[in-house]
Short mmCIF file of C-alpha atoms in Angstrom, two decimals:
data_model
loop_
_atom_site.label_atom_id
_atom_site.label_comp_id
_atom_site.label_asym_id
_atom_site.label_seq_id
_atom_site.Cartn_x
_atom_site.Cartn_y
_atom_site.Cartn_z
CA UNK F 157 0.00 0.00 0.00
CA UNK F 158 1.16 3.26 -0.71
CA UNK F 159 1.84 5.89 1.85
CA UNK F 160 -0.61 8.41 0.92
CA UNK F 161 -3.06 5.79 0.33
CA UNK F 162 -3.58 5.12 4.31
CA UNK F 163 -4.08 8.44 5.14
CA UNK F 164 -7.68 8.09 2.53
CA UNK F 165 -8.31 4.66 3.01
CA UNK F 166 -8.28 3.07 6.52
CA UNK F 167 -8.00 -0.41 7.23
CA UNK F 168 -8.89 -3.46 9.22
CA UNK F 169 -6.61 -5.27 11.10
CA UNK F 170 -7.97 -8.40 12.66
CA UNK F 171 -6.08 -9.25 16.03
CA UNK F 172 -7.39 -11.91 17.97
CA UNK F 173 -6.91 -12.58 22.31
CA UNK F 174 -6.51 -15.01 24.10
CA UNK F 175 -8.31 -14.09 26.79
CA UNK F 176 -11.21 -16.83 27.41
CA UNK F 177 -13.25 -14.74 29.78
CA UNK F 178 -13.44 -11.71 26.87
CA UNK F 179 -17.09 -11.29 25.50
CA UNK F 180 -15.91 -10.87 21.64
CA UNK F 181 -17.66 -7.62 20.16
CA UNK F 182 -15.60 -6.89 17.38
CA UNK F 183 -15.04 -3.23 18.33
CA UNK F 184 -12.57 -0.45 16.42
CA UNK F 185 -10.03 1.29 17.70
CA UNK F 186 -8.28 3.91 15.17
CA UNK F 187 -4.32 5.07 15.65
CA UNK F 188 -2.87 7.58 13.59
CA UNK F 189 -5.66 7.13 10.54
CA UNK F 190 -5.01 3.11 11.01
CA UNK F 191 -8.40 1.63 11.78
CA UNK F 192 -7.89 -1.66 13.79
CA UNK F 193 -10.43 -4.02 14.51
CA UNK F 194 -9.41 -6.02 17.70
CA UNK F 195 -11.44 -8.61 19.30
CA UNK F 196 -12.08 -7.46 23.22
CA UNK F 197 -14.79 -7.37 25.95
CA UNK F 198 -16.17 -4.27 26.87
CA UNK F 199 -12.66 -2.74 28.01
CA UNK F 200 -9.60 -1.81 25.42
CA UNK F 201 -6.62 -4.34 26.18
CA UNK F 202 -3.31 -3.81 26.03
CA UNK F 203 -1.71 -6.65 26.89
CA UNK F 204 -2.73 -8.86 23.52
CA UNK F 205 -1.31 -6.89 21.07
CA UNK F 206 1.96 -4.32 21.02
CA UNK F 207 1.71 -1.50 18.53
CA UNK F 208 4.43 1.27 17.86
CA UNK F 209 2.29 3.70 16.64
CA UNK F 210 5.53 5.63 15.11
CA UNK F 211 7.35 3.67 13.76
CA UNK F 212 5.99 2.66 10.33
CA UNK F 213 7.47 0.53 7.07
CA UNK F 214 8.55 2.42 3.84
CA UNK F 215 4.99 1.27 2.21
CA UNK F 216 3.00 3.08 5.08
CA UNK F 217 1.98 -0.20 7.48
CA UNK F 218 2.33 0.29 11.21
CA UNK F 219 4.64 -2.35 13.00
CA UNK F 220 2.61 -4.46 14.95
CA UNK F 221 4.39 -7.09 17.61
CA UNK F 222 2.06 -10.08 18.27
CA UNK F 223 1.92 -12.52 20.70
CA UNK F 224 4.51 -15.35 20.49
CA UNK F 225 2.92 -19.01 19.08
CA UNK F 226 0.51 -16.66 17.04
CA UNK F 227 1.02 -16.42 13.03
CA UNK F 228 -0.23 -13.95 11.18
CA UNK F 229 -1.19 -14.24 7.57
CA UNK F 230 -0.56 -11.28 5.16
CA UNK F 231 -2.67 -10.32 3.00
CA UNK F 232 -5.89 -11.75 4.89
CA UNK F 233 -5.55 -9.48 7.93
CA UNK F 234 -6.12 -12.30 10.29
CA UNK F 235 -4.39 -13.68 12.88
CA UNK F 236 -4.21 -17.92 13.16
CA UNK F 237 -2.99 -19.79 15.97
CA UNK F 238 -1.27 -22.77 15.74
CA UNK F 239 -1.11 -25.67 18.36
CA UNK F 240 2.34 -27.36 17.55
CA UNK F 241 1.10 -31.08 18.12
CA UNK F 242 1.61 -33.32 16.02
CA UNK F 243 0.41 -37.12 16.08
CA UNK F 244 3.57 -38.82 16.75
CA UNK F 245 3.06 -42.31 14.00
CA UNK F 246 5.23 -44.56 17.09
CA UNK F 247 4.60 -42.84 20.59
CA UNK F 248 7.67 -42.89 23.25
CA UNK F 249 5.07 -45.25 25.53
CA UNK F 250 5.10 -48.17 22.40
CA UNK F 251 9.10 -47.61 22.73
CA UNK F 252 9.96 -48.13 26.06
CA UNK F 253 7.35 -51.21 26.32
CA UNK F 254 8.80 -52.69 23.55
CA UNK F 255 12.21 -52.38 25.24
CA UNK F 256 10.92 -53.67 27.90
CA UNK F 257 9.64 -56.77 26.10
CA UNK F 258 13.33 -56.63 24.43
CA UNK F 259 14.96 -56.83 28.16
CA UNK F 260 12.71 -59.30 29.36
CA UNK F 261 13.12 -61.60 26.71
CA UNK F 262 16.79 -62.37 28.23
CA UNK F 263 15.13 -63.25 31.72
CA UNK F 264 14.88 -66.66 30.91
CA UNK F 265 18.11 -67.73 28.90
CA UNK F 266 19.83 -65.59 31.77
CA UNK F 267 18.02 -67.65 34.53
CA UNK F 268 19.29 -70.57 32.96
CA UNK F 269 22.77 -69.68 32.49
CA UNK F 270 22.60 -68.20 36.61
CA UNK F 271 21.19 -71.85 37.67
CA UNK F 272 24.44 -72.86 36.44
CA UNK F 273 25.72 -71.67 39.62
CA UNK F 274 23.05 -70.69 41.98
CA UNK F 275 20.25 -72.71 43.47
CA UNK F 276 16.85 -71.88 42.46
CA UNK F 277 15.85 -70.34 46.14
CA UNK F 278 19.57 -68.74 46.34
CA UNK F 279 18.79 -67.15 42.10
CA UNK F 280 15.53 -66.04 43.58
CA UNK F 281 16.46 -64.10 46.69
CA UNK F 282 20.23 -62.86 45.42
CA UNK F 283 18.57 -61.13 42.59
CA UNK F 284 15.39 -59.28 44.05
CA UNK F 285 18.03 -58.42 46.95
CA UNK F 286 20.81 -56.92 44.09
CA UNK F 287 18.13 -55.00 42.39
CA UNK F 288 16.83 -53.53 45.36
CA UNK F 289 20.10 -52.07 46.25
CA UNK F 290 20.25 -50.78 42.65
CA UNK F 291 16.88 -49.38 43.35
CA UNK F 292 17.20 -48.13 46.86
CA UNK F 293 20.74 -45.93 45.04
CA UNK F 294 18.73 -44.11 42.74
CA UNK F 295 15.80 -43.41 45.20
CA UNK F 296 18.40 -42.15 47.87
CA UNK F 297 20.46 -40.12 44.38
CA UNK F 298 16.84 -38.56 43.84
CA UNK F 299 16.03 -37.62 47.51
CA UNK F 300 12.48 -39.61 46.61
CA UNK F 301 10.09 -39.09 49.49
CA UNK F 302 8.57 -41.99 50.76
CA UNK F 303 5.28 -43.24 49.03
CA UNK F 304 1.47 -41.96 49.96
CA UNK F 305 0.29 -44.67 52.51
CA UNK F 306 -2.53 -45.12 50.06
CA UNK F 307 -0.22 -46.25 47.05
CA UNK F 308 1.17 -49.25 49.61
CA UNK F 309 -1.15 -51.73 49.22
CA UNK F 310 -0.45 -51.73 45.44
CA UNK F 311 2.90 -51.64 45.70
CA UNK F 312 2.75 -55.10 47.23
CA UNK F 313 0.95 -56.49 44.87
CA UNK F 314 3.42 -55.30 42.82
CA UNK F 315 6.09 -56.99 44.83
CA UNK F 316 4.22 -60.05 45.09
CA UNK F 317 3.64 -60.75 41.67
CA UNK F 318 6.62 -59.36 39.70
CA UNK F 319 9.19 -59.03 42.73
CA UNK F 320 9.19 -62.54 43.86
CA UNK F 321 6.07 -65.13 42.25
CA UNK F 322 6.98 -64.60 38.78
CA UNK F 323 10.65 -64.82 39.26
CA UNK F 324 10.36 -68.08 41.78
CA UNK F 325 8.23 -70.26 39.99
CA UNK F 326 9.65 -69.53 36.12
CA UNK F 327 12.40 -70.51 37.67
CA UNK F 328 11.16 -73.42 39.28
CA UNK F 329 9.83 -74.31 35.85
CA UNK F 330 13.30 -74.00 34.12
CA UNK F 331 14.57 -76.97 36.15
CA UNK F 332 12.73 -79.21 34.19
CA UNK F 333 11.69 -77.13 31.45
CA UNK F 334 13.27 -75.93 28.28
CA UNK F 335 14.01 -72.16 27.43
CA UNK F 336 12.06 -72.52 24.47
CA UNK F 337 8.86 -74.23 25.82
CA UNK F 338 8.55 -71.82 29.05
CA UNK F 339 8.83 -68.85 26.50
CA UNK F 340 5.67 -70.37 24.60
CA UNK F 341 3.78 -70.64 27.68
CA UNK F 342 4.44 -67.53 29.18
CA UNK F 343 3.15 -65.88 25.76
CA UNK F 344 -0.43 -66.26 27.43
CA UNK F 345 0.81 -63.33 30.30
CA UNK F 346 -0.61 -60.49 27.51
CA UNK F 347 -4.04 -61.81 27.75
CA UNK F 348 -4.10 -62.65 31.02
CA UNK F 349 -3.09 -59.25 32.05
CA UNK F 350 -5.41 -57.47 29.81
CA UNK F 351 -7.90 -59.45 31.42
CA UNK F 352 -6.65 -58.05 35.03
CA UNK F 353 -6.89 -54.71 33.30
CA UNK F 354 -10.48 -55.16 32.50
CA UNK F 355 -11.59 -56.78 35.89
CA UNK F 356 -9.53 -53.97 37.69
CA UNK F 357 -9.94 -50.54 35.88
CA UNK F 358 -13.49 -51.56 34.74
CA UNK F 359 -12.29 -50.69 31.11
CA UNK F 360 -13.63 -52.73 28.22
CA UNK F 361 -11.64 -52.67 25.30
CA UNK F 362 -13.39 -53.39 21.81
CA UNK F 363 -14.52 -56.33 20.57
CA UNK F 364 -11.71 -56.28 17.99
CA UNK F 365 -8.80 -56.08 20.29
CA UNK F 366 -9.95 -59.08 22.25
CA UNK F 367 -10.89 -61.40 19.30
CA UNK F 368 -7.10 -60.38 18.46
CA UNK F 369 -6.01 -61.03 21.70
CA UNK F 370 -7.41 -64.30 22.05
CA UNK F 371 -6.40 -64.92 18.24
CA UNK F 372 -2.86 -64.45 19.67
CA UNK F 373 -3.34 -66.57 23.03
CA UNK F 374 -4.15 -69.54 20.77
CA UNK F 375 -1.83 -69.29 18.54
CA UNK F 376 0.90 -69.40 21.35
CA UNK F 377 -1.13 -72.14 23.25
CA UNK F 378 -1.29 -74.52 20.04
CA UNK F 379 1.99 -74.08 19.49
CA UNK F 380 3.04 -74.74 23.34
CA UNK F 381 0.85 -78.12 23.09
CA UNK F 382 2.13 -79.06 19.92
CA UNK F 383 5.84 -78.64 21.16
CA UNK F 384 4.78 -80.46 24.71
CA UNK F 385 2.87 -83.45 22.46
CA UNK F 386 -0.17 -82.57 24.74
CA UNK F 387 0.82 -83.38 28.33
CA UNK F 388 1.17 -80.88 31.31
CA UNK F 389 3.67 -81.44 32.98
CA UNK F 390 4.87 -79.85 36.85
CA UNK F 391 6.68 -77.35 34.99
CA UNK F 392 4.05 -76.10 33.23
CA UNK F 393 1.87 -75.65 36.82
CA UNK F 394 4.70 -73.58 38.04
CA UNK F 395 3.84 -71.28 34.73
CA UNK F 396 0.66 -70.83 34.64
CA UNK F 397 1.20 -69.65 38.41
CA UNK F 398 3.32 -67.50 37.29
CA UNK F 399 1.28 -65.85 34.58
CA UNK F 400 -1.42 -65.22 37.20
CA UNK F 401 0.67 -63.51 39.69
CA UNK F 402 2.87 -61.93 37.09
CA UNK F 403 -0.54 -60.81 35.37
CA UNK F 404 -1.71 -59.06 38.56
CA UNK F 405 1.99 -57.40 39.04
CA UNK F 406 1.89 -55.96 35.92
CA UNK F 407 -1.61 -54.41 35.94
CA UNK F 408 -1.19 -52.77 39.54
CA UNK F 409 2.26 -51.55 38.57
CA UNK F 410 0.69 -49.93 35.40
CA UNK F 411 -2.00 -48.48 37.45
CA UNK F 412 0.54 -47.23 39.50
CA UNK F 413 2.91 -45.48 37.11
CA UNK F 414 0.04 -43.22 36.19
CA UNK F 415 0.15 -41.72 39.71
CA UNK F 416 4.38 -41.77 40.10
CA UNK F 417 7.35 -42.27 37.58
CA UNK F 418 7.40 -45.80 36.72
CA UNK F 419 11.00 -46.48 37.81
CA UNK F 420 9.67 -45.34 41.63
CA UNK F 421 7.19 -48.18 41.08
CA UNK F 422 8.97 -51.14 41.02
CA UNK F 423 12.27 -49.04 43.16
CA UNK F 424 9.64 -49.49 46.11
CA UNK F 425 8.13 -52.79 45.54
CA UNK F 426 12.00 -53.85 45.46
CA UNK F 427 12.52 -52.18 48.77
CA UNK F 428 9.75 -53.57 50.33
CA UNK F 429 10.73 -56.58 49.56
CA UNK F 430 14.77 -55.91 50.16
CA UNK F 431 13.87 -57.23 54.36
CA UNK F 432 12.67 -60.39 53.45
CA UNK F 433 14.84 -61.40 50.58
CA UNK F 434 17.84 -60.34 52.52
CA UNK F 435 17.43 -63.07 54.75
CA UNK F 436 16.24 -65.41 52.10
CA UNK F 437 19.23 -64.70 50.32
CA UNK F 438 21.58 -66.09 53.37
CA UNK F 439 19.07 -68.74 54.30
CA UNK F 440 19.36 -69.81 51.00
CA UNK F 441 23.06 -69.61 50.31
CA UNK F 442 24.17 -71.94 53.42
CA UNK F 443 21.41 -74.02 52.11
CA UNK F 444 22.47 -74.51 48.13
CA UNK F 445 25.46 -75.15 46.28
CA UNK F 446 27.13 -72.23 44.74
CA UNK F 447 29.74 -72.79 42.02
CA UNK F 448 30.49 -69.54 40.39
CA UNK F 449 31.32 -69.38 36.73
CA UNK F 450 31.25 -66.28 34.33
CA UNK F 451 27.91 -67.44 32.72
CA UNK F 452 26.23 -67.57 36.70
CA UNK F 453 27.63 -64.55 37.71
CA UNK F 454 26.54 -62.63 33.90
CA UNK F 455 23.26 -64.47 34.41
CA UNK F 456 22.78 -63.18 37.76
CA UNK F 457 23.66 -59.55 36.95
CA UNK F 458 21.12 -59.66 34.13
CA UNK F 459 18.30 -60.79 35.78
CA UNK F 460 18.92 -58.19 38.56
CA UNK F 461 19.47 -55.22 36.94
CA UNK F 462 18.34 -55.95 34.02
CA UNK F 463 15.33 -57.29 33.73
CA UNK F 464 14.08 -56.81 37.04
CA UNK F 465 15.55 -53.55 37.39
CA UNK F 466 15.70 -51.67 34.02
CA UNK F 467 13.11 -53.84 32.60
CA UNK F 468 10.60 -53.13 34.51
CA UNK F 469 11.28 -49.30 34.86
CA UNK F 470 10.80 -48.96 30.54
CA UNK F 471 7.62 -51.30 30.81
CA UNK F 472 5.93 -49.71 33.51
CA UNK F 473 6.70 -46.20 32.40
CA UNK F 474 4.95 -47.56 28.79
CA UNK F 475 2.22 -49.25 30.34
CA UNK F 476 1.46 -45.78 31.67
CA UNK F 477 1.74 -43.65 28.22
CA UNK F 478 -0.27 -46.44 26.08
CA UNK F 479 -2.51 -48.44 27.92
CA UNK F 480 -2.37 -51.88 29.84
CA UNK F 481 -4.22 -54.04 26.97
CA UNK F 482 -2.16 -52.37 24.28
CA UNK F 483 1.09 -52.55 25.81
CA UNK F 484 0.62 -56.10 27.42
CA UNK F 485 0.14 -56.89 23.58
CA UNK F 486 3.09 -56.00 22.52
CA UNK F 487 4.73 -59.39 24.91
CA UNK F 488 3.08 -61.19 22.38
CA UNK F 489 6.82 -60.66 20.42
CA UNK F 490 8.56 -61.79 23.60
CA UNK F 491 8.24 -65.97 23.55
CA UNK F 492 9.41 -65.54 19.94
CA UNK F 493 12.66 -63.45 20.99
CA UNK F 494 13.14 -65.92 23.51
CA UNK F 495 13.57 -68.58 20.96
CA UNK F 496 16.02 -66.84 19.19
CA UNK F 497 18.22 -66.01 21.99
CA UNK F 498 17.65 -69.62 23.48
CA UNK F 499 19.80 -70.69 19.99
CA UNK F 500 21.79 -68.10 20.25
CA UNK F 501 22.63 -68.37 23.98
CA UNK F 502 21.92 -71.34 25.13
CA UNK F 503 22.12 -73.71 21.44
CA UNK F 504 18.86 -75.41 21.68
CA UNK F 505 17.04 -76.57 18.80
CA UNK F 506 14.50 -73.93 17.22
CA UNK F 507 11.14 -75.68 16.73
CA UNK F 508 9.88 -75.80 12.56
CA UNK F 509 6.62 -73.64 13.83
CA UNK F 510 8.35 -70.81 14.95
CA UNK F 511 8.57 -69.18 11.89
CA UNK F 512 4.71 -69.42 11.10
CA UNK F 513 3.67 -68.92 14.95
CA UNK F 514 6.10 -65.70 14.87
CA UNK F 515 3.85 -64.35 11.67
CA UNK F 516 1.10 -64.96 13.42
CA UNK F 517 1.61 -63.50 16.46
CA UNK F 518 2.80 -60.32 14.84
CA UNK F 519 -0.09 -59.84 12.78
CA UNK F 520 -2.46 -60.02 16.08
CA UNK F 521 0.06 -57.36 17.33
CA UNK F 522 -0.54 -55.07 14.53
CA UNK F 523 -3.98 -55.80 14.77
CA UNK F 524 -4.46 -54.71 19.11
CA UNK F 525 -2.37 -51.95 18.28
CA UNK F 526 -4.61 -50.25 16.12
CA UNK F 527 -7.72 -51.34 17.77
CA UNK F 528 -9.19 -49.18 20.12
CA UNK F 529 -8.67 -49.71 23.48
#
């Protein structure tokens, strides 16, 4: 525009507020033979809009400083906000679940490997008590105030189930179990916690994520029976108990992380449970054998800080971002890591169905992942 045209023609600059209480009337406020039409209430503001009434460009417009996050459009004489969100196509919560699948796919090749040199009772109680010294460092580093009494109860059913009763009886089960058939079995924990989540949170997820759920669960139950030629044996007990208690664990420690940082979830069930596996630990030492090798000692590290630990932190804090159903879906993946690293680690046989039970069991993946939950 030309100078002398905005001293003859006035015009109409559209600034909007962001003041939610403001009644919009649209009224007109003129500057200097500059007409501008900002949105108010029934008093002028100041504070939405900055306006150097001297200073003006070579073509005659007035400078006008807007609000930060606003953008204005020339040419239109309106102002647009814009939110800056973005839909993320893999959230951070599908991450750090899947990492925690990732880390507790290990547990059980590193359980194995630490049975090498540990008891079962003396594994047990050596790790919960190592990983709630790791925990209890980070809590004391972090100055973490104790826990509301309310949040206490859950924590120990948090300890309970993913502390010490999935831990003790998978590993139970690995005395006379292999690597590869425990992983199979334990791929029923996703719908058995999503049914926890259901019963506890009274959320019902849609018919399409459960007929992909349970899709899933029998895919990994025909392929445990067809590796087990139908039987049940005492090994399998010991892991169906542990997919109940583990199942419970995991759905009051995702419950939980949506009230504190996930990490402080399973750092307190740890310590709560750091009295009694302390003297588990030397009851159970003077009880067992111990005849350390570097596969023990790696094995026992693992399954303390790692999966236990770490694991658990990633899971819970994912559990907490995505949902329970979703993110228990997602262990659907871990039997079929297991089997790879129980070749890789431990140089047992990988069963012909893998391959077609790992296709499966990804496609039911895909599928809960996009259903609504």
């Amino acid at each position: 525009m030309r100078a002398q045209d905005s001293a003859t023609a006035p015009r109409t600059i559209a600034v909007t507020t962001t003041d939610p209480a403001a009644d919009r009337t649209g009224g007109t406020v003129r500057t200097g033979g500059t007409s501008r039409t900002v949105s108010t209430g029934d008093t002028s503001r100041t504070g939405d809009t900055s306006r150097t009434g001297s200073a003006r460009s070579a073509g005659g417009d007035p400078t006008v400083t807007r609000r930060p996050g606003r953008v204005a459009r020339r040419g239109t004489g309106t102002g647009t906000a814009t939110s800056g969100n973005r839909a993320d196509p893999l959230p951070r919560g599908t991450l750090l679940a899947a990492l925690g699948v990732l880390s507790f796919s290990l547990t059980f090749p590193s359980t194995v490997w630490g049975l090498e040199s540990f008891g079962p009772w003396s594994l047990v109680a050596v790790r919960s008590t190592l990983a709630a010294l790791v925990a209890g460092a980070f809590l004391l580093a972090g100055r973490v105030p104790l826990p509301e009494r309310r949040h206490w109860a859950g924590l120990a059913v948090v300890a309970g189930g993913v502390v010490i009763g999935f831990p003790l009886l998978t590993t139970l089960a690995l005395q006379t179990s292999t690597t590869s058939h425990a992983a199979v079995v334990v791929g029923l924990l996703p719908l058995t916690t999503a049914a926890f989540a259901a019963l506890r949170t009274k959320r019902r997820p849609s018919r399409t994520f459960w007929c992909a759920a349970v899709a899933g669960a029998v895919v990994v139950l025909a392929f445990t029976v067809q590796q087990s030629g139908g039987a049940v044996s005492r090994g399998d007990l010991y892991l169906f108990g542990a997919l109940l208690v583990c199942a419970a664990g995991y759905t009051e420690g995702g419950r939980l992380a949506r009230l504190m940082p996930g990490w402080q979830v399973i750092g307190w069930a740890l310590i709560l449970c750091l009295p009694l596996m302390a003297v588990g630990s030397a009851v159970a030492l003077s009880a067992e054998p111990v005849h350390l090798n570097a596969h023990g000692l790696i094995g026992l590290l693992w399954v303390a800080a790692g999966s236990t630990f770490f694991g658990l932190y990633v899971w819970y804090r994912g559990m907490a971002s995505i949902g329970i159903p979703k993110a228990s879906q997602l262990q659907l993946a871990q039997p079929l890591l297991t089997l790879v690293w129980s070749v890789v680690l431990l140089d047992e046989t990988l069963p012909l169905a893998a391959p077609l039970a790992a296709v499966a069991v990804l496609v039911c993946i895909a599928v809960t992942q996009r259903a609504r939950s």
